[in-house]
C-alpha positions as semicolon CSV with decimal commas, in nm:
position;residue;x (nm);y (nm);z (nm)
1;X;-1,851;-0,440;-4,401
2;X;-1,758;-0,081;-4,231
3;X;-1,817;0,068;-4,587
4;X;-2,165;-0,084;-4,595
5;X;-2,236;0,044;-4,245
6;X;-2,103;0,391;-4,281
7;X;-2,284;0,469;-4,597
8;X;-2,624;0,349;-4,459
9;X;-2,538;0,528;-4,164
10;X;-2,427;0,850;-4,400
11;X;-2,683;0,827;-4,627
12;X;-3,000;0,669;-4,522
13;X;-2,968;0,394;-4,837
14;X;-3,210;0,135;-4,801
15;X;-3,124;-0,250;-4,792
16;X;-3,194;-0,303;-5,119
17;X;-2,964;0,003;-5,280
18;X;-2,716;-0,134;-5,031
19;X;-2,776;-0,509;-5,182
20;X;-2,738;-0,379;-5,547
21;X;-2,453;-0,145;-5,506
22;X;-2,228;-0,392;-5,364
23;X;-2,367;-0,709;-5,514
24;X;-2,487;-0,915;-5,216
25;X;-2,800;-1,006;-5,130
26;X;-3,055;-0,886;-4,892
27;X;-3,035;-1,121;-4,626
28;X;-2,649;-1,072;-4,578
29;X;-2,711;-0,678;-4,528
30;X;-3,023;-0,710;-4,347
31;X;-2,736;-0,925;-4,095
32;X;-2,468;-0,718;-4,149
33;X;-2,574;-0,350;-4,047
34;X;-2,769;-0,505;-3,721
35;X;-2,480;-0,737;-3,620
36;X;-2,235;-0,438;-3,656
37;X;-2,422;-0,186;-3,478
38;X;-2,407;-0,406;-3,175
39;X;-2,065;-0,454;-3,196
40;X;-1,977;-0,073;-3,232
41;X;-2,207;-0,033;-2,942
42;X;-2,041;-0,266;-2,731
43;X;-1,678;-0,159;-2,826
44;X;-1,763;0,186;-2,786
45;X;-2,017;0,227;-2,529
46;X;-1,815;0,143;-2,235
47;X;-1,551;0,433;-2,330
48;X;-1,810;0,703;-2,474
49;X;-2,120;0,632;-2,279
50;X;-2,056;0,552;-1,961
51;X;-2,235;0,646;-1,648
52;X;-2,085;0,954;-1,572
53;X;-1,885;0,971;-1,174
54;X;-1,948;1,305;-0,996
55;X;-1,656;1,431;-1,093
56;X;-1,750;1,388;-1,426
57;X;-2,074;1,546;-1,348
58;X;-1,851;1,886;-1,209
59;X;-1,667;1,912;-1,543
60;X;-2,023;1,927;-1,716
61;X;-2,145;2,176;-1,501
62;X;-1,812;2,407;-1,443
63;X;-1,865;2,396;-1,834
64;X;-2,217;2,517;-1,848
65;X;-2,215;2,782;-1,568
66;X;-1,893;2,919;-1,821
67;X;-2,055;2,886;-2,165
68;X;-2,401;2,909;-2,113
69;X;-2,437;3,095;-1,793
70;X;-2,608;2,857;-1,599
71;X;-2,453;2,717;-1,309
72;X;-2,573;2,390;-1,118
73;X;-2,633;2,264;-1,454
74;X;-2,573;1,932;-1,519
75;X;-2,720;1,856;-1,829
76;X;-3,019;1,943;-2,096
77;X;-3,293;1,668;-2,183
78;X;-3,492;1,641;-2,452
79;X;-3,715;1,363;-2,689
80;X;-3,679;1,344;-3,077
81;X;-3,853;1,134;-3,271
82;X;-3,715;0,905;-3,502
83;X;-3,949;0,835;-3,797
84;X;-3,949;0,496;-3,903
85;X;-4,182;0,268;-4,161
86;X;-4,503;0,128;-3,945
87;X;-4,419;-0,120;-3,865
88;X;-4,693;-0,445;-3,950
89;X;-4,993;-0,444;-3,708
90;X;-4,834;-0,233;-3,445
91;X;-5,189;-0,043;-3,462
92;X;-5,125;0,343;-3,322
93;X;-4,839;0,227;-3,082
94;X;-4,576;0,408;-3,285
95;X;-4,829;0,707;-3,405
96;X;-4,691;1,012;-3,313
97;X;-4,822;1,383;-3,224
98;X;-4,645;1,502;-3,583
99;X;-4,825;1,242;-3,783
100;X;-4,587;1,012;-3,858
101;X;-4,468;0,674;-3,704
102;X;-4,155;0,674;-3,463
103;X;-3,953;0,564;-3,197
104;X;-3,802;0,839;-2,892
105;X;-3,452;0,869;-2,884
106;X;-3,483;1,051;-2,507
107;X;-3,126;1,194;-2,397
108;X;-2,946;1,408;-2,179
109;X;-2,663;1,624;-2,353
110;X;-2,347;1,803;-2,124
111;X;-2,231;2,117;-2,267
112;X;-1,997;1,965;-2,524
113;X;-2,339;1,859;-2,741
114;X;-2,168;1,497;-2,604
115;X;-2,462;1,258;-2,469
116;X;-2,409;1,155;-2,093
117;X;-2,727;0,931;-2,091
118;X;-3,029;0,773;-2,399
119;X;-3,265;0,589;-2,371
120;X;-3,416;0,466;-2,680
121;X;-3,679;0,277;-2,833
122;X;-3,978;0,407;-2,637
123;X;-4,318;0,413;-2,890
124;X;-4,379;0,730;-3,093
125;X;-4,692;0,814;-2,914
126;X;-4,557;0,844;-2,553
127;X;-4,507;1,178;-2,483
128;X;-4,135;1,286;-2,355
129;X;-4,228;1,354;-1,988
130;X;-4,398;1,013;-1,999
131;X;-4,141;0,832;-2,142
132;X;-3,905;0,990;-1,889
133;X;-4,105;0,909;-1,616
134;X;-4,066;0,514;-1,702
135;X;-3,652;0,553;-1,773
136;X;-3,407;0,415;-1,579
137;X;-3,238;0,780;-1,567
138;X;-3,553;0,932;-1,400
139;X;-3,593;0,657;-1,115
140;X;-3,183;0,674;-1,066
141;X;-3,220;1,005;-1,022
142;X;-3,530;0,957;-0,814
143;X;-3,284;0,715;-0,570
144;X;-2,977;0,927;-0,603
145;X;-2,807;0,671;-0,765
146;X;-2,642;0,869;-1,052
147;X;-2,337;1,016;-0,816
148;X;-2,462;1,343;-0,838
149;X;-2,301;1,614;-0,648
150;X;-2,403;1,750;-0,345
151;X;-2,566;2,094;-0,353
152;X;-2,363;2,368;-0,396
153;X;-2,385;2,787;-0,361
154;X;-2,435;2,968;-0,675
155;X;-2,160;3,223;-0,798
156;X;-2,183;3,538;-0,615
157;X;-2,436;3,458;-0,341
158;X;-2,208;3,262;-0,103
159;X;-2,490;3,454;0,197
160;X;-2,725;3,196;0,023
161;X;-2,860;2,837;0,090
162;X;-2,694;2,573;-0,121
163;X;-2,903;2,499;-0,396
164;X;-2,915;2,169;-0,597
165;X;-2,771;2,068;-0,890
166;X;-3,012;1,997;-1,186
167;X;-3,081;1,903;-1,564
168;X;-3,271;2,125;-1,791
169;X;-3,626;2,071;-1,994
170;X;-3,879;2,191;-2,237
171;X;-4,222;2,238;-2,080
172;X;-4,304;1,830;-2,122
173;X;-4,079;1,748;-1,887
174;X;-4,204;1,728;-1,517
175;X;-4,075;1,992;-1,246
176;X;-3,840;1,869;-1,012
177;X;-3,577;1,940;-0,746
178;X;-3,356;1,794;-0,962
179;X;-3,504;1,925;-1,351
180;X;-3,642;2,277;-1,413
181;X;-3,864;2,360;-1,669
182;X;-4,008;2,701;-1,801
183;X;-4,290;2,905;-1,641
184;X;-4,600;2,834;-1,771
185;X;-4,835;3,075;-1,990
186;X;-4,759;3,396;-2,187
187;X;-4,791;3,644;-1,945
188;X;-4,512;3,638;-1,743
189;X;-4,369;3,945;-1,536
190;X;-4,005;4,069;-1,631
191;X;-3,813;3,824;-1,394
192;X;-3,987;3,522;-1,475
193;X;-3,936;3,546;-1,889
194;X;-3,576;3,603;-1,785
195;X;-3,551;3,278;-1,637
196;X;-3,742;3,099;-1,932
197;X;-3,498;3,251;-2,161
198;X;-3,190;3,156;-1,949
199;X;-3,317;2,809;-1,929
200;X;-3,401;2,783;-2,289
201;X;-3,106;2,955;-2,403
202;X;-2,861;2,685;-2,204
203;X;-3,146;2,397;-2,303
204;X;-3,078;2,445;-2,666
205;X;-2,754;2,257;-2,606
206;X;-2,950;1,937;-2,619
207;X;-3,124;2,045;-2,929
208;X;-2,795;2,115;-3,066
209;X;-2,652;1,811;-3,035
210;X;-2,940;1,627;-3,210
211;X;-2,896;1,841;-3,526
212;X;-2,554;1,759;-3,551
213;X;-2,615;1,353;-3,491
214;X;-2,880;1,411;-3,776
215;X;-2,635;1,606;-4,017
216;X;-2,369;1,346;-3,973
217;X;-2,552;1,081;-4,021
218;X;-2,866;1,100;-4,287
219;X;-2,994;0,807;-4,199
220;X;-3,235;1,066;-3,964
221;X;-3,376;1,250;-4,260
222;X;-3,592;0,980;-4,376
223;X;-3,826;0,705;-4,242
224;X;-3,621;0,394;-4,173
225;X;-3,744;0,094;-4,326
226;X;-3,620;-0,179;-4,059
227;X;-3,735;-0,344;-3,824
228;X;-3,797;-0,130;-3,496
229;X;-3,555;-0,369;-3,296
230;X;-3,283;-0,320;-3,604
231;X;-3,354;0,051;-3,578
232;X;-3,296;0,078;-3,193
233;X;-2,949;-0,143;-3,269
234;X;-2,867;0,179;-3,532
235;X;-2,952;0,449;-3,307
236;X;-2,734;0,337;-3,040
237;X;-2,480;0,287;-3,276
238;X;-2,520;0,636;-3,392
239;X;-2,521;0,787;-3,079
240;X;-2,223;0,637;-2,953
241;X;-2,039;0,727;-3,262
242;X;-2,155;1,088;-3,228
243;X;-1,977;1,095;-2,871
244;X;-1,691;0,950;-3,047
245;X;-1,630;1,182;-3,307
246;X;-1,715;1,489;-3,042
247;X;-1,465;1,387;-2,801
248;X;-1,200;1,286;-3,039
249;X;-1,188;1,565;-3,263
250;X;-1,414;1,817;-3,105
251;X;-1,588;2,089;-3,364
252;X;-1,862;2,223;-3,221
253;X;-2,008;2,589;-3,462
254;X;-1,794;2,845;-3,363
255;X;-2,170;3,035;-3,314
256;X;-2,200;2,830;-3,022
257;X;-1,812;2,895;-2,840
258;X;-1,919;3,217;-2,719
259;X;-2,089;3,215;-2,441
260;X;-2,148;3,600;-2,348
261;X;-2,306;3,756;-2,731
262;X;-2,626;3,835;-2,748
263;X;-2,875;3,627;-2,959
264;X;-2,901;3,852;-3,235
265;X;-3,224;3,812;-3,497
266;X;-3,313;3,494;-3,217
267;X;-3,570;3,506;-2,927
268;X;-3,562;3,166;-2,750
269;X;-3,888;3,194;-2,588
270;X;-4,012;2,898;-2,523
271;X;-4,339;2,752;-2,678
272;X;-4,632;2,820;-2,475
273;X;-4,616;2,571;-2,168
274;X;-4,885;2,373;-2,022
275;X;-4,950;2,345;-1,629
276;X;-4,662;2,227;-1,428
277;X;-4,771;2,078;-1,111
278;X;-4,401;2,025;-0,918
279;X;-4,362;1,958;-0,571
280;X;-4,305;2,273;-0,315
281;X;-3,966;2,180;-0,306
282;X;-3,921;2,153;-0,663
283;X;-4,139;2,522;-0,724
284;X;-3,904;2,667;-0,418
285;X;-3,597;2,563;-0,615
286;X;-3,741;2,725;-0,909
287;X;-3,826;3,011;-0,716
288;X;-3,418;3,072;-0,603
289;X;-3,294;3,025;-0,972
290;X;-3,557;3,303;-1,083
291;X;-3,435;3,560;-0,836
292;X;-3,060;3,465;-0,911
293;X;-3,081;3,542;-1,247
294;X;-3,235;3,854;-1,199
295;X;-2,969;3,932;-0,917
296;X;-2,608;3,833;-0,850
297;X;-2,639;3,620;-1,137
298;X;-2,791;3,851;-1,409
299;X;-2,604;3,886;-1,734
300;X;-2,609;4,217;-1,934
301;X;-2,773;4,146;-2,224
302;X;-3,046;3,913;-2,075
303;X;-3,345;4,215;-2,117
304;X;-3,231;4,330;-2,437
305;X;-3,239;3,960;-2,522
306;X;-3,587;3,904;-2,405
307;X;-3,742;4,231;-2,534
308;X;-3,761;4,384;-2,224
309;X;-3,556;4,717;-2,330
Protein backbone atom coordinates (compact mmCIF):
# COMPACT_ATOMS: atom_id res chain seq x y z
CA UNK A 1 0.00 0.00 0.00
CA UNK A 2 2.99 2.64 0.83
CA UNK A 3 4.47 1.57 -2.63
CA UNK A 4 1.20 2.48 -4.32
CA UNK A 5 1.07 5.79 -2.46
CA UNK A 6 4.62 6.85 -2.91
CA UNK A 7 4.73 6.28 -6.58
CA UNK A 8 1.47 8.24 -7.22
CA UNK A 9 2.79 10.67 -4.98
CA UNK A 10 6.41 10.45 -7.01
CA UNK A 11 5.11 10.25 -10.17
CA UNK A 12 1.76 11.68 -10.82
CA UNK A 13 0.45 7.95 -12.24
CA UNK A 14 -3.08 7.97 -12.68
CA UNK A 15 -5.54 5.36 -11.03
CA UNK A 16 -5.74 3.37 -13.76
CA UNK A 17 -1.68 2.92 -14.47
CA UNK A 18 -1.71 2.38 -10.74
CA UNK A 19 -4.66 -0.41 -11.20
CA UNK A 20 -2.72 -2.15 -14.09
CA UNK A 21 0.73 -2.05 -12.75
CA UNK A 22 -0.07 -3.76 -9.66
CA UNK A 23 -3.06 -5.79 -10.73
CA UNK A 24 -5.95 -4.48 -8.61
CA UNK A 25 -8.73 -2.82 -9.55
CA UNK A 26 -9.81 0.71 -9.61
CA UNK A 27 -12.02 0.92 -6.82
CA UNK A 28 -9.38 -0.54 -4.30
CA UNK A 29 -6.83 2.37 -5.39
CA UNK A 30 -9.33 4.96 -5.79
CA UNK A 31 -9.72 3.78 -1.58
CA UNK A 32 -6.39 3.23 -0.98
CA UNK A 33 -4.40 6.54 -1.86
CA UNK A 34 -7.41 8.71 -0.12
CA UNK A 35 -7.63 6.49 3.01
CA UNK A 36 -3.77 6.70 3.35
CA UNK A 37 -3.32 10.25 2.88
CA UNK A 38 -5.50 10.79 5.87
CA UNK A 39 -3.75 8.59 7.87
CA UNK A 40 -0.21 10.08 7.06
CA UNK A 41 -1.87 13.34 7.78
CA UNK A 42 -3.05 12.45 11.01
CA UNK A 43 0.17 10.55 12.14
CA UNK A 44 2.22 13.24 10.98
CA UNK A 45 0.49 16.42 11.31
CA UNK A 46 0.51 16.70 14.96
CA UNK A 47 4.53 16.40 14.99
CA UNK A 48 5.31 18.41 11.62
CA UNK A 49 2.50 20.85 11.45
CA UNK A 50 1.66 22.05 14.46
CA UNK A 51 0.68 25.49 15.50
CA UNK A 52 3.82 26.94 16.11
CA UNK A 53 4.39 28.48 20.25
CA UNK A 54 6.24 31.85 20.29
CA UNK A 55 9.17 30.41 20.94
CA UNK A 56 8.92 28.59 17.98
CA UNK A 57 8.01 31.68 16.21
CA UNK A 58 11.71 33.34 17.63
CA UNK A 59 13.67 30.43 16.13
CA UNK A 60 11.96 31.31 12.66
CA UNK A 61 12.71 34.74 12.87
CA UNK A 62 16.40 34.67 14.64
CA UNK A 63 16.75 32.44 11.41
CA UNK A 64 15.57 34.90 8.87
CA UNK A 65 17.08 38.17 10.27
CA UNK A 66 20.58 35.67 9.88
CA UNK A 67 20.00 34.19 6.41
CA UNK A 68 17.97 36.47 4.69
CA UNK A 69 18.56 39.73 6.38
CA UNK A 70 15.32 40.47 7.49
CA UNK A 71 14.62 40.66 10.99
CA UNK A 72 11.01 40.61 12.64
CA UNK A 73 10.32 38.10 10.09
CA UNK A 74 8.26 35.47 10.88
CA UNK A 75 7.38 33.87 7.89
CA UNK A 76 6.75 34.28 3.85
CA UNK A 77 3.13 33.59 2.34
CA UNK A 78 2.23 32.81 -0.80
CA UNK A 79 -0.81 30.91 -3.13
CA UNK A 80 0.02 28.18 -5.81
CA UNK A 81 -2.28 26.67 -7.72
CA UNK A 82 -2.75 23.18 -8.00
CA UNK A 83 -4.15 22.17 -11.42
CA UNK A 84 -6.55 19.56 -11.28
CA UNK A 85 -9.23 17.86 -13.97
CA UNK A 86 -12.67 20.10 -13.85
CA UNK A 87 -14.23 18.73 -12.05
CA UNK A 88 -18.22 17.77 -13.41
CA UNK A 89 -20.52 20.88 -13.37
CA UNK A 90 -18.43 22.90 -11.03
CA UNK A 91 -19.11 25.75 -13.78
CA UNK A 92 -16.01 28.52 -13.43
CA UNK A 93 -15.63 27.84 -9.59
CA UNK A 94 -12.24 26.22 -10.08
CA UNK A 95 -11.25 28.53 -13.32
CA UNK A 96 -8.25 30.13 -12.65
CA UNK A 97 -6.36 33.51 -13.79
CA UNK A 98 -3.67 31.01 -15.79
CA UNK A 99 -6.38 29.22 -17.64
CA UNK A 100 -6.55 26.17 -16.16
CA UNK A 101 -8.73 24.56 -13.34
CA UNK A 102 -7.28 24.41 -9.67
CA UNK A 103 -7.42 24.39 -6.16
CA UNK A 104 -4.97 27.08 -3.72
CA UNK A 105 -2.62 25.46 -1.67
CA UNK A 106 -2.14 29.02 0.49
CA UNK A 107 0.92 28.66 3.03
CA UNK A 108 3.24 30.30 5.14
CA UNK A 109 6.96 28.96 4.91
CA UNK A 110 9.82 29.76 8.01
CA UNK A 111 13.22 30.06 6.74
CA UNK A 112 13.98 26.34 6.61
CA UNK A 113 11.49 26.17 3.23
CA UNK A 114 9.49 24.05 6.30
CA UNK A 115 5.59 25.07 6.24
CA UNK A 116 4.40 26.55 9.69
CA UNK A 117 0.73 26.95 8.44
CA UNK A 118 -1.73 25.71 4.77
CA UNK A 119 -4.63 26.07 4.09
CA UNK A 120 -5.90 24.23 1.20
CA UNK A 121 -8.66 23.56 -0.98
CA UNK A 122 -9.86 27.12 -1.63
CA UNK A 123 -11.39 27.36 -5.57
CA UNK A 124 -8.93 28.24 -8.36
CA UNK A 125 -10.54 31.49 -9.09
CA UNK A 126 -10.19 33.21 -5.65
CA UNK A 127 -7.45 35.31 -5.76
CA UNK A 128 -4.60 34.76 -2.88
CA UNK A 129 -5.36 37.94 -0.85
CA UNK A 130 -9.00 36.81 -0.99
CA UNK A 131 -8.55 33.52 -0.04
CA UNK A 132 -6.38 34.76 2.83
CA UNK A 133 -8.75 37.06 3.93
CA UNK A 134 -11.38 34.04 4.61
CA UNK A 135 -8.43 31.64 6.42
CA UNK A 136 -8.36 30.77 9.72
CA UNK A 137 -4.55 32.05 9.80
CA UNK A 138 -5.63 35.63 8.77
CA UNK A 139 -8.54 36.04 11.45
CA UNK A 140 -6.01 34.29 14.21
CA UNK A 141 -3.77 36.66 13.39
CA UNK A 142 -6.43 39.32 13.27
CA UNK A 143 -7.27 38.16 17.24
CA UNK A 144 -3.70 37.55 18.23
CA UNK A 145 -4.32 34.17 18.72
CA UNK A 146 -1.24 32.65 16.97
CA UNK A 147 1.29 33.36 20.15
CA UNK A 148 3.09 35.76 18.33
CA UNK A 149 5.79 37.66 19.97
CA UNK A 150 5.62 40.87 21.27
CA UNK A 151 7.29 43.66 19.29
CA UNK A 152 10.72 43.90 19.40
CA UNK A 153 13.74 46.64 18.37
CA UNK A 154 15.44 45.98 15.19
CA UNK A 155 19.31 45.23 15.18
CA UNK A 156 21.24 48.31 15.55
CA UNK A 157 18.55 50.89 16.34
CA UNK A 158 17.98 50.05 20.04
CA UNK A 159 17.15 54.52 20.10
CA UNK A 160 14.07 53.19 18.11
CA UNK A 161 10.36 52.25 18.82
CA UNK A 162 9.74 48.54 18.95
CA UNK A 163 8.44 47.50 15.84
CA UNK A 164 6.22 44.40 15.17
CA UNK A 165 6.88 41.23 14.09
CA UNK A 166 5.45 40.24 10.62
CA UNK A 167 5.03 37.70 7.61
CA UNK A 168 6.02 38.56 4.16
CA UNK A 169 3.83 38.85 0.67
CA UNK A 170 3.69 39.36 -3.00
CA UNK A 171 1.65 42.42 -3.97
CA UNK A 172 -1.90 40.23 -3.64
CA UNK A 173 -1.61 40.05 -0.30
CA UNK A 174 -3.24 42.91 1.80
CA UNK A 175 -0.95 45.45 3.89
CA UNK A 176 -0.92 44.96 7.39
CA UNK A 177 0.71 45.64 10.76
CA UNK A 178 1.35 42.29 10.84
CA UNK A 179 2.22 41.39 6.66
CA UNK A 180 4.19 43.76 4.40
CA UNK A 181 3.98 43.80 0.91
CA UNK A 182 5.98 45.69 -1.89
CA UNK A 183 5.52 49.35 -2.92
CA UNK A 184 3.34 49.77 -5.54
CA UNK A 185 4.19 51.03 -9.26
CA UNK A 186 7.50 51.24 -11.20
CA UNK A 187 8.74 54.35 -10.25
CA UNK A 188 10.00 54.11 -7.05
CA UNK A 189 12.83 56.41 -5.50
CA UNK A 190 16.19 54.61 -4.40
CA UNK A 191 15.02 53.67 -0.79
CA UNK A 192 11.79 52.35 -1.59
CA UNK A 193 13.09 49.63 -4.49
CA UNK A 194 15.51 48.71 -1.73
CA UNK A 195 12.88 47.64 0.44
CA UNK A 196 10.92 45.76 -2.42
CA UNK A 197 14.01 43.92 -3.12
CA UNK A 198 14.75 43.08 0.57
CA UNK A 199 11.27 41.88 0.93
CA UNK A 200 11.25 39.92 -2.22
CA UNK A 201 14.59 38.63 -1.81
CA UNK A 202 13.62 37.04 1.90
CA UNK A 203 9.86 36.26 0.27
CA UNK A 204 11.35 33.91 -2.21
CA UNK A 205 11.76 31.50 0.70
CA UNK A 206 8.13 30.61 0.32
CA UNK A 207 8.50 30.21 -3.36
CA UNK A 208 11.31 28.02 -2.63
CA UNK A 209 9.78 25.71 -0.70
CA UNK A 210 6.96 25.07 -3.22
CA UNK A 211 9.48 24.10 -5.95
CA UNK A 212 10.98 21.66 -3.88
CA UNK A 213 7.37 20.02 -2.65
CA UNK A 214 6.75 19.98 -6.54
CA UNK A 215 10.21 18.30 -7.45
CA UNK A 216 9.75 15.68 -4.82
CA UNK A 217 6.69 14.82 -5.53
CA UNK A 218 5.44 14.92 -9.45
CA UNK A 219 2.23 14.46 -8.73
CA UNK A 220 2.30 18.69 -9.10
CA UNK A 221 3.43 18.64 -12.69
CA UNK A 222 0.26 17.50 -14.08
CA UNK A 223 -3.54 17.99 -13.70
CA UNK A 224 -4.82 15.55 -11.09
CA UNK A 225 -7.57 13.52 -12.14
CA UNK A 226 -9.43 12.96 -8.62
CA UNK A 227 -11.86 14.09 -7.07
CA UNK A 228 -11.23 17.70 -5.55
CA UNK A 229 -11.97 16.30 -1.94
CA UNK A 230 -9.35 13.23 -2.80
CA UNK A 231 -6.98 15.89 -4.05
CA UNK A 232 -7.16 18.15 -0.88
CA UNK A 233 -6.60 14.57 1.22
CA UNK A 234 -3.11 14.35 -1.19
CA UNK A 235 -1.99 17.76 -0.73
CA UNK A 236 -2.03 17.64 2.89
CA UNK A 237 -0.42 14.53 2.74
CA UNK A 238 2.25 16.02 0.66
CA UNK A 239 2.79 18.86 2.60
CA UNK A 240 3.21 17.21 5.73
CA UNK A 241 5.62 14.82 4.24
CA UNK A 242 7.62 17.72 2.80
CA UNK A 243 8.08 19.06 6.53
CA UNK A 244 9.04 15.62 7.30
CA UNK A 245 11.70 15.00 5.05
CA UNK A 246 13.03 18.88 5.69
CA UNK A 247 13.31 18.47 9.28
CA UNK A 248 14.61 15.01 9.33
CA UNK A 249 17.25 15.15 6.93
CA UNK A 250 17.51 18.78 6.08
CA UNK A 251 19.04 19.64 2.33
CA UNK A 252 18.13 22.75 1.42
CA UNK A 253 20.51 24.12 -2.29
CA UNK A 254 23.60 25.08 -0.99
CA UNK A 255 22.68 28.46 -3.37
CA UNK A 256 20.35 29.27 -0.78
CA UNK A 257 22.86 28.73 2.72
CA UNK A 258 24.45 31.91 2.10
CA UNK A 259 22.86 34.53 3.20
CA UNK A 260 25.28 37.64 2.48
CA UNK A 261 26.26 36.97 -1.78
CA UNK A 262 24.96 39.01 -4.03
CA UNK A 263 22.25 37.80 -6.52
CA UNK A 264 24.35 37.51 -9.38
CA UNK A 265 22.58 37.34 -13.17
CA UNK A 266 19.05 37.73 -10.69
CA UNK A 267 17.02 40.98 -10.05
CA UNK A 268 14.11 40.09 -7.72
CA UNK A 269 12.02 42.97 -8.51
CA UNK A 270 8.87 42.34 -7.92
CA UNK A 271 6.05 42.25 -10.62
CA UNK A 272 4.39 45.45 -11.01
CA UNK A 273 1.99 45.86 -7.91
CA UNK A 274 -1.45 47.05 -7.84
CA UNK A 275 -2.83 49.69 -5.18
CA UNK A 276 -2.37 48.75 -1.63
CA UNK A 277 -4.79 50.45 0.54
CA UNK A 278 -3.32 49.41 4.34
CA UNK A 279 -4.27 50.98 7.38
CA UNK A 280 -2.00 54.10 8.77
CA UNK A 281 -0.67 51.83 11.11
CA UNK A 282 0.09 49.21 8.75
CA UNK A 283 1.72 52.09 5.98
CA UNK A 284 3.68 53.60 9.27
CA UNK A 285 5.13 50.15 9.90
CA UNK A 286 6.06 50.00 6.36
CA UNK A 287 7.38 53.31 6.52
CA UNK A 288 10.10 52.21 9.63
CA UNK A 289 11.22 48.98 7.69
CA UNK A 290 11.97 51.28 4.53
CA UNK A 291 14.21 53.65 6.41
CA UNK A 292 15.91 50.66 8.31
CA UNK A 293 17.02 49.11 5.44
CA UNK A 294 18.40 52.02 4.02
CA UNK A 295 20.06 52.83 7.51
CA UNK A 296 21.38 50.78 10.42
CA UNK A 297 20.10 47.92 8.68
CA UNK A 298 21.48 48.34 5.07
CA UNK A 299 23.52 45.53 3.62
CA UNK A 300 26.42 46.21 1.16
CA UNK A 301 25.43 44.85 -1.81
CA UNK A 302 21.69 45.88 -1.65
CA UNK A 303 22.27 48.93 -4.57
CA UNK A 304 24.47 46.99 -6.64
CA UNK A 305 21.74 44.38 -6.29
CA UNK A 306 18.96 46.62 -7.32
CA UNK A 307 20.79 48.50 -10.13
CA UNK A 308 21.24 51.43 -8.32
CA UNK A 309 25.26 51.60 -8.84
Amino acid sequence: MCNRYHRFLASGDSYHSLAYNYRVGVSTISQIIPETCSAIWEALQPEYLPQPTEEKWRSIEGRFAQRWNFPNCCGCLDGKHVVIQAPSNSGSLYYNYKGSFSVVLLALADSNYCFTAVDIGAFGRSSDGGIFANSTLAKALDSNQLNFPADKVLPGSENEEPMPHVLLGDEAFPLKRYLMRPYPGKDLDDSRRIFNYRLCRARRIVENAFAILTTRWRIFRRPITISPNNVNAVIKAACVLHNYLQQEEITPPTQHECPSAPLHGETLTPLTPRGSHGSKEALEVRENFRRYFNTQGAVEWQRKACYLE
